Amino acid sequence: MLIPGCHYRLALTQSILAFTQVINAPTHYRLDYPDLSLILALVRGGSLARAARLLQVDVSTVFRSVRRLEAALGQPLFEKSRSGYLPTNLAQALAEQAERAEQALEAARIGVEQGGEVICGTVRLTCTDSVLQALLLPALARFMPAYPALSLELSTSNDFANLSRRDADIALRLTRTPPEHLVGRQLGTVAYRVCASTTYLRSLDGDEPAAMTWIAPDDFLPDHPTVTWRRQHLPGVVPAYRCNSMLSVTELVRAGLGVAALPDFLIGENKGLTPIGEPLAGYDTALWLLTRPDCRALRSVVTLFDELGRNLRLH
């Protein structure tokens, strides 16, 4: 299932060769690594001064080097504007390739220092903002320092389309029925409870749920368990606040604006929320760690997948 470890020289050579294929300069100028470092520094810095600091040279050296490189390539790399140096499409493409070469070089250095194989590459991970905040970030803090050559691209969304469109490699999703075309494991069960802040509870005249101010997910999450529960048990309630994420719902409850049914991993101790009653029976869901079948051949994805399976903790 797993491919061999990173072949550092090959990866770096392939990345640099990719730069030369991006352009078709009439002079057939051959880009080298200092050229790529120059372009990347100016794209990242956005100005000659910041690029000079990144490269640890003076501003005039950066200016002359850029002019010389553009002349050699026979086409512009940057446009001067009031906001700084704006990269052309060519410079942006070269900078993206330069980052890959930079990662390959860093992986090679780490491999030499550690005297062994290094997990490297970029893995794209998607989850909801509430899962990111309460579950994923603590897990990453526990194990990511052990993988200095592994890069993550994180995105927050509420659907499975990211994996289906191959926009992501791994997904963390709250669902009872994950899509059949994905593979993974269930990490645990998530229950929901109606919660409020202490301040809001003190302002109530009674404990009748229908008379409370409700906060709920909006139509972006029409099938959310808490929405289904409210419609079945409190059909006459019209939420005063609607949000497109459960993390936003939670923040409004914490601010004392009303009550909402929240997942138990957002309720824990010292979070300023007080549960009202027992968990909503029959409306729980599960946290799934998912990936595409083709990703199981990628060592970087498999490594991150296994680490998440070991380190993600439902409270």
PDB file of N, CA, C and O in Angstrom, residues 61-111:
ATOM      1  N   THR A  61      20.793  44.938  -5.235  1.00  0.00           N
ATOM      2  CA  THR A  61      21.113  43.623  -5.778  1.00  0.00           C
ATOM      3  C   THR A  61      19.855  42.926  -6.282  1.00  0.00           C
ATOM      4  O   THR A  61      19.846  42.319  -7.356  1.00  0.00           O
ATOM      5  N   VAL A  62      18.763  43.019  -5.516  1.00  0.00           N
ATOM      6  CA  VAL A  62      17.498  42.421  -5.945  1.00  0.00           C
ATOM      7  C   VAL A  62      17.009  43.084  -7.223  1.00  0.00           C
ATOM      8  O   VAL A  62      16.598  42.410  -8.178  1.00  0.00           O
ATOM      9  N   PHE A  63      17.058  44.416  -7.268  1.00  0.00           N
ATOM     10  CA  PHE A  63      16.582  45.151  -8.441  1.00  0.00           C
ATOM     11  C   PHE A  63      17.364  44.742  -9.690  1.00  0.00           C
ATOM     12  O   PHE A  63      16.780  44.431 -10.736  1.00  0.00           O
ATOM     13  N   ARG A  64      18.693  44.731  -9.596  1.00  0.00           N
ATOM     14  CA  ARG A  64      19.516  44.381 -10.761  1.00  0.00           C
ATOM     15  C   ARG A  64      19.283  42.927 -11.173  1.00  0.00           C
ATOM     16  O   ARG A  64      19.232  42.612 -12.367  1.00  0.00           O
ATOM     17  N   SER A  65      19.129  42.035 -10.199  1.00  0.00           N
ATOM     18  CA  SER A  65      18.941  40.617 -10.508  1.00  0.00           C
ATOM     19  C   SER A  65      17.630  40.368 -11.233  1.00  0.00           C
ATOM     20  O   SER A  65      17.564  39.577 -12.178  1.00  0.00           O
ATOM     21  N   VAL A  66      16.573  41.060 -10.804  1.00  0.00           N
ATOM     22  CA  VAL A  66      15.282  40.896 -11.465  1.00  0.00           C
ATOM     23  C   VAL A  66      15.345  41.417 -12.894  1.00  0.00           C
ATOM     24  O   VAL A  66      14.862  40.766 -13.830  1.00  0.00           O
ATOM     25  N   ARG A  67      15.931  42.602 -13.070  1.00  0.00           N
ATOM     26  CA  ARG A  67      16.041  43.161 -14.419  1.00  0.00           C
ATOM     27  C   ARG A  67      16.863  42.251 -15.318  1.00  0.00           C
ATOM     28  O   ARG A  67      16.514  42.034 -16.488  1.00  0.00           O
ATOM     29  N   ARG A  68      17.952  41.708 -14.797  1.00  0.00           N
ATOM     30  CA  ARG A  68      18.812  40.831 -15.581  1.00  0.00           C
ATOM     31  C   ARG A  68      18.081  39.535 -15.955  1.00  0.00           C
ATOM     32  O   ARG A  68      18.178  39.052 -17.082  1.00  0.00           O
ATOM     33  N   LEU A  69      17.306  38.986 -15.008  1.00  0.00           N
ATOM     34  CA  LEU A  69      16.581  37.746 -15.268  1.00  0.00           C
ATOM     35  C   LEU A  69      15.475  37.971 -16.300  1.00  0.00           C
ATOM     36  O   LEU A  69      15.276  37.135 -17.198  1.00  0.00           O
ATOM     37  N   GLU A  70      14.734  39.075 -16.182  1.00  0.00           N
ATOM     38  CA  GLU A  70      13.684  39.359 -17.159  1.00  0.00           C
ATOM     39  C   GLU A  70      14.268  39.540 -18.554  1.00  0.00           C
ATOM     40  O   GLU A  70      13.675  39.085 -19.547  1.00  0.00           O
ATOM     41  N   ALA A  71      15.437  40.172 -18.645  1.00  0.00           N
ATOM     42  CA  ALA A  71      16.083  40.357 -19.948  1.00  0.00           C
ATOM     43  C   ALA A  71      16.507  39.014 -20.532  1.00  0.00           C
ATOM     44  O   ALA A  71      16.361  38.763 -21.731  1.00  0.00           O
ATOM     45  N   ALA A  72      17.017  38.137 -19.663  1.00  0.00           N
ATOM     46  CA  ALA A  72      17.460  36.820 -20.133  1.00  0.00           C
ATOM     47  C   ALA A  72      16.282  35.970 -20.610  1.00  0.00           C
ATOM     48  O   ALA A  72      16.390  35.222 -21.585  1.00  0.00           O
ATOM     49  N   LEU A  73      15.147  36.096 -19.921  1.00  0.00           N
ATOM     50  CA  LEU A  73      13.969  35.312 -20.288  1.00  0.00           C
ATOM     51  C   LEU A  73      13.205  35.931 -21.451  1.00  0.00           C
ATOM     52  O   LEU A  73      12.403  35.260 -22.105  1.00  0.00           O
ATOM     53  N   GLY A  74      13.420  37.217 -21.674  1.00  0.00           N
ATOM     54  CA  GLY A  74      12.735  37.876 -22.763  1.00  0.00           C
ATOM     55  C   GLY A  74      11.282  38.200 -22.475  1.00  0.00           C
ATOM     56  O   GLY A  74      10.502  38.440 -23.392  1.00  0.00           O
ATOM     57  N   GLN A  75      10.908  38.246 -21.212  1.00  0.00           N
ATOM     58  CA  GLN A  75       9.536  38.583 -20.838  1.00  0.00           C
ATOM     59  C   GLN A  75       9.508  39.058 -19.388  1.00  0.00           C
ATOM     60  O   GLN A  75      10.366  38.682 -18.586  1.00  0.00           O
ATOM     61  N   PRO A  76       8.521  39.890 -19.047  1.00  0.00           N
ATOM     62  CA  PRO A  76       8.480  40.446 -17.683  1.00  0.00           C
ATOM     63  C   PRO A  76       8.036  39.407 -16.663  1.00  0.00           C
ATOM     64  O   PRO A  76       7.275  38.494 -16.968  1.00  0.00           O
ATOM     65  N   LEU A  77       8.519  39.579 -15.449  1.00  0.00           N
ATOM     66  CA  LEU A  77       8.125  38.721 -14.334  1.00  0.00           C
ATOM     67  C   LEU A  77       7.270  39.463 -13.317  1.00  0.00           C
ATOM     68  O   LEU A  77       6.451  38.838 -12.622  1.00  0.00           O
ATOM     69  N   PHE A  78       7.447  40.780 -13.225  1.00  0.00           N
ATOM     70  CA  PHE A  78       6.718  41.571 -12.229  1.00  0.00           C
ATOM     71  C   PHE A  78       6.268  42.886 -12.839  1.00  0.00           C
ATOM     72  O   PHE A  78       6.903  43.414 -13.766  1.00  0.00           O
ATOM     73  N   GLU A  79       5.157  43.395 -12.315  1.00  0.00           N
ATOM     74  CA  GLU A  79       4.655  44.704 -12.696  1.00  0.00           C
ATOM     75  C   GLU A  79       4.731  45.619 -11.481  1.00  0.00           C
ATOM     76  O   GLU A  79       4.263  45.251 -10.402  1.00  0.00           O
ATOM     77  N   LYS A  80       5.320  46.784 -11.664  1.00  0.00           N
ATOM     78  CA  LYS A  80       5.454  47.740 -10.554  1.00  0.00           C
ATOM     79  C   LYS A  80       4.136  48.493 -10.385  1.00  0.00           C
ATOM     80  O   LYS A  80       3.541  48.968 -11.336  1.00  0.00           O
ATOM     81  N   SER A  81       3.650  48.543  -9.145  1.00  0.00           N
ATOM     82  CA  SER A  81       2.419  49.264  -8.850  1.00  0.00           C
ATOM     83  C   SER A  81       2.581  50.011  -7.536  1.00  0.00           C
ATOM     84  O   SER A  81       3.603  49.888  -6.854  1.00  0.00           O
ATOM     85  N   ARG A  82       1.557  50.765  -7.145  1.00  0.00           N
ATOM     86  CA  ARG A  82       1.616  51.492  -5.879  1.00  0.00           C
ATOM     87  C   ARG A  82       1.702  50.557  -4.683  1.00  0.00           C
ATOM     88  O   ARG A  82       2.261  50.901  -3.646  1.00  0.00           O
ATOM     89  N   SER A  83       1.111  49.366  -4.832  1.00  0.00           N
ATOM     90  CA  SER A  83       1.115  48.408  -3.724  1.00  0.00           C
ATOM     91  C   SER A  83       2.365  47.546  -3.690  1.00  0.00           C
ATOM     92  O   SER A  83       2.538  46.733  -2.788  1.00  0.00           O
ATOM     93  N   GLY A  84       3.247  47.704  -4.700  1.00  0.00           N
ATOM     94  CA  GLY A  84       4.474  46.929  -4.705  1.00  0.00           C
ATOM     95  C   GLY A  84       4.700  46.237  -6.030  1.00  0.00           C
ATOM     96  O   GLY A  84       4.216  46.694  -7.082  1.00  0.00           O
ATOM     97  N   TYR A  85       5.412  45.133  -6.001  1.00  0.00           N
ATOM     98  CA  TYR A  85       5.716  44.365  -7.199  1.00  0.00           C
ATOM     99  C   TYR A  85       4.690  43.243  -7.340  1.00  0.00           C
ATOM    100  O   TYR A  85       4.607  42.353  -6.497  1.00  0.00           O
ATOM    101  N   LEU A  86       3.909  43.286  -8.423  1.00  0.00           N
ATOM    102  CA  LEU A  86       2.880  42.282  -8.667  1.00  0.00           C
ATOM    103  C   LEU A  86       3.409  41.236  -9.647  1.00  0.00           C
ATOM    104  O   LEU A  86       3.869  41.586 -10.742  1.00  0.00           O
ATOM    105  N   PRO A  87       3.355  39.944  -9.283  1.00  0.00           N
ATOM    106  CA  PRO A  87       3.885  38.916 -10.177  1.00  0.00           C
ATOM    107  C   PRO A  87       2.995  38.700 -11.399  1.00  0.00           C
ATOM    108  O   PRO A  87       1.767  38.762 -11.303  1.00  0.00           O
ATOM    109  N   THR A  88       3.616  38.474 -12.542  1.00  0.00           N
ATOM    110  CA  THR A  88       2.869  38.061 -13.720  1.00  0.00           C
ATOM    111  C   THR A  88       2.462  36.596 -13.552  1.00  0.00           C
ATOM    112  O   THR A  88       2.869  35.924 -12.586  1.00  0.00           O
ATOM    113  N   ASN A  89       1.675  36.094 -14.482  1.00  0.00           N
ATOM    114  CA  ASN A  89       1.284  34.680 -14.418  1.00  0.00           C
ATOM    115  C   ASN A  89       2.508  33.775 -14.443  1.00  0.00           C
ATOM    116  O   ASN A  89       2.544  32.748 -13.763  1.00  0.00           O
ATOM    117  N   LEU A  90       3.506  34.167 -15.225  1.00  0.00           N
ATOM    118  CA  LEU A  90       4.732  33.372 -15.295  1.00  0.00           C
ATOM    119  C   LEU A  90       5.431  33.349 -13.944  1.00  0.00           C
ATOM    120  O   LEU A  90       5.827  32.282 -13.454  1.00  0.00           O
ATOM    121  N   ALA A  91       5.591  34.513 -13.316  1.00  0.00           N
ATOM    122  CA  ALA A  91       6.272  34.574 -12.023  1.00  0.00           C
ATOM    123  C   ALA A  91       5.501  33.794 -10.967  1.00  0.00           C
ATOM    124  O   ALA A  91       6.099  33.109 -10.122  1.00  0.00           O
ATOM    125  N   GLN A  92       4.168  33.866 -10.996  1.00  0.00           N
ATOM    126  CA  GLN A  92       3.359  33.131 -10.023  1.00  0.00           C
ATOM    127  C   GLN A  92       3.541  31.630 -10.201  1.00  0.00           C
ATOM    128  O   GLN A  92       3.677  30.889  -9.231  1.00  0.00           O
ATOM    129  N   ALA A  93       3.556  31.168 -11.456  1.00  0.00           N
ATOM    130  CA  ALA A  93       3.756  29.740 -11.719  1.00  0.00           C
ATOM    131  C   ALA A  93       5.141  29.285 -11.275  1.00  0.00           C
ATOM    132  O   ALA A  93       5.304  28.214 -10.677  1.00  0.00           O
ATOM    133  N   LEU A  94       6.136  30.114 -11.534  1.00  0.00           N
ATOM    134  CA  LEU A  94       7.497  29.773 -11.116  1.00  0.00           C
ATOM    135  C   LEU A  94       7.617  29.752  -9.594  1.00  0.00           C
ATOM    136  O   LEU A  94       8.305  28.911  -9.024  1.00  0.00           O
ATOM    137  N   ALA A  95       6.939  30.683  -8.917  1.00  0.00           N
ATOM    138  CA  ALA A  95       6.988  30.736  -7.455  1.00  0.00           C
ATOM    139  C   ALA A  95       6.357  29.485  -6.846  1.00  0.00           C
ATOM    140  O   ALA A  95       6.855  28.947  -5.855  1.00  0.00           O
ATOM    141  N   GLU A  96       5.259  29.017  -7.424  1.00  0.00           N
ATOM    142  CA  GLU A  96       4.618  27.802  -6.910  1.00  0.00           C
ATOM    143  C   GLU A  96       5.533  26.592  -7.072  1.00  0.00           C
ATOM    144  O   GLU A  96       5.641  25.754  -6.173  1.00  0.00           O
ATOM    145  N   GLN A  97       6.211  26.526  -8.210  1.00  0.00           N
ATOM    146  CA  GLN A  97       7.170  25.443  -8.407  1.00  0.00           C
ATOM    147  C   GLN A  97       8.365  25.594  -7.465  1.00  0.00           C
ATOM    148  O   GLN A  97       8.911  24.612  -6.962  1.00  0.00           O
ATOM    149  N   ALA A  98       8.759  26.833  -7.222  1.00  0.00           N
ATOM    150  CA  ALA A  98       9.895  27.079  -6.323  1.00  0.00           C
ATOM    151  C   ALA A  98       9.589  26.605  -4.911  1.00  0.00           C
ATOM    152  O   ALA A  98      10.474  26.100  -4.213  1.00  0.00           O
ATOM    153  N   GLU A  99       8.356  26.772  -4.474  1.00  0.00           N
ATOM    154  CA  GLU A  99       7.981  26.294  -3.142  1.00  0.00           C
ATOM    155  C   GLU A  99       8.118  24.785  -3.052  1.00  0.00           C
ATOM    156  O   GLU A  99       8.535  24.251  -2.014  1.00  0.00           O
ATOM    157  N   ARG A 100       7.763  24.078  -4.120  1.00  0.00           N
ATOM    158  CA  ARG A 100       7.907  22.617  -4.109  1.00  0.00           C
ATOM    159  C   ARG A 100       9.382  22.226  -4.037  1.00  0.00           C
ATOM    160  O   ARG A 100       9.761  21.293  -3.324  1.00  0.00           O
ATOM    161  N   ALA A 101      10.217  22.932  -4.788  1.00  0.00           N
ATOM    162  CA  ALA A 101      11.652  22.649  -4.724  1.00  0.00           C
ATOM    163  C   ALA A 101      12.206  22.953  -3.339  1.00  0.00           C
ATOM    164  O   ALA A 101      13.054  22.226  -2.815  1.00  0.00           O
ATOM    165  N   GLU A 102      11.720  24.033  -2.735  1.00  0.00           N
ATOM    166  CA  GLU A 102      12.136  24.409  -1.385  1.00  0.00           C
ATOM    167  C   GLU A 102      11.768  23.324  -0.386  1.00  0.00           C
ATOM    168  O   GLU A 102      12.562  22.964   0.493  1.00  0.00           O
ATOM    169  N   GLN A 103      10.548  22.763  -0.522  1.00  0.00           N
ATOM    170  CA  GLN A 103      10.117  21.679   0.362  1.00  0.00           C
ATOM    171  C   GLN A 103      10.974  20.434   0.174  1.00  0.00           C
ATOM    172  O   GLN A 103      11.329  19.753   1.144  1.00  0.00           O
ATOM    173  N   ALA A 104      11.307  20.122  -1.092  1.00  0.00           N
ATOM    174  CA  ALA A 104      12.140  18.951  -1.352  1.00  0.00           C
ATOM    175  C   ALA A 104      13.526  19.111  -0.762  1.00  0.00           C
ATOM    176  O   ALA A 104      14.096  18.183  -0.186  1.00  0.00           O
ATOM    177  N   LEU A 105      14.078  20.331  -0.882  1.00  0.00           N
ATOM    178  CA  LEU A 105      15.400  20.587  -0.319  1.00  0.00           C
ATOM    179  C   LEU A 105      15.374  20.501   1.197  1.00  0.00           C
ATOM    180  O   LEU A 105      16.287  19.935   1.823  1.00  0.00           O
ATOM    181  N   GLU A 106      14.319  21.046   1.817  1.00  0.00           N
ATOM    182  CA  GLU A 106      14.204  20.992   3.268  1.00  0.00           C
ATOM    183  C   GLU A 106      14.072  19.546   3.753  1.00  0.00           C
ATOM    184  O   GLU A 106      14.650  19.155   4.767  1.00  0.00           O
ATOM    185  N   ALA A 107      13.306  18.745   3.004  1.00  0.00           N
ATOM    186  CA  ALA A 107      13.171  17.334   3.362  1.00  0.00           C
ATOM    187  C   ALA A 107      14.511  16.619   3.272  1.00  0.00           C
ATOM    188  O   ALA A 107      14.833  15.763   4.104  1.00  0.00           O
ATOM    189  N   ALA A 108      15.301  16.966   2.260  1.00  0.00           N
ATOM    190  CA  ALA A 108      16.621  16.353   2.123  1.00  0.00           C
ATOM    191  C   ALA A 108      17.514  16.700   3.307  1.00  0.00           C
ATOM    192  O   ALA A 108      18.223  15.856   3.854  1.00  0.00           O
ATOM    193  N   ARG A 109      17.478  17.965   3.723  1.00  0.00           N
ATOM    194  CA  ARG A 109      18.296  18.389   4.853  1.00  0.00           C
ATOM    195  C   ARG A 109      17.886  17.678   6.136  1.00  0.00           C
ATOM    196  O   ARG A 109      18.730  17.232   6.921  1.00  0.00           O
ATOM    197  N   ILE A 110      16.576  17.582   6.345  1.00  0.00           N
ATOM    198  CA  ILE A 110      16.087  16.908   7.550  1.00  0.00           C
ATOM    199  C   ILE A 110      16.477  15.433   7.519  1.00  0.00           C
ATOM    200  O   ILE A 110      16.858  14.850   8.545  1.00  0.00           O
ATOM    201  N   GLY A 111      16.397  14.824   6.330  1.00  0.00           N
ATOM    202  CA  GLY A 111      16.781  13.424   6.213  1.00  0.00           C
ATOM    203  C   GLY A 111      18.229  13.191   6.578  1.00  0.00           C
ATOM    204  O   GLY A 111      18.569  12.210   7.239  1.00  0.00           O
TER     205      GLY A 111
END
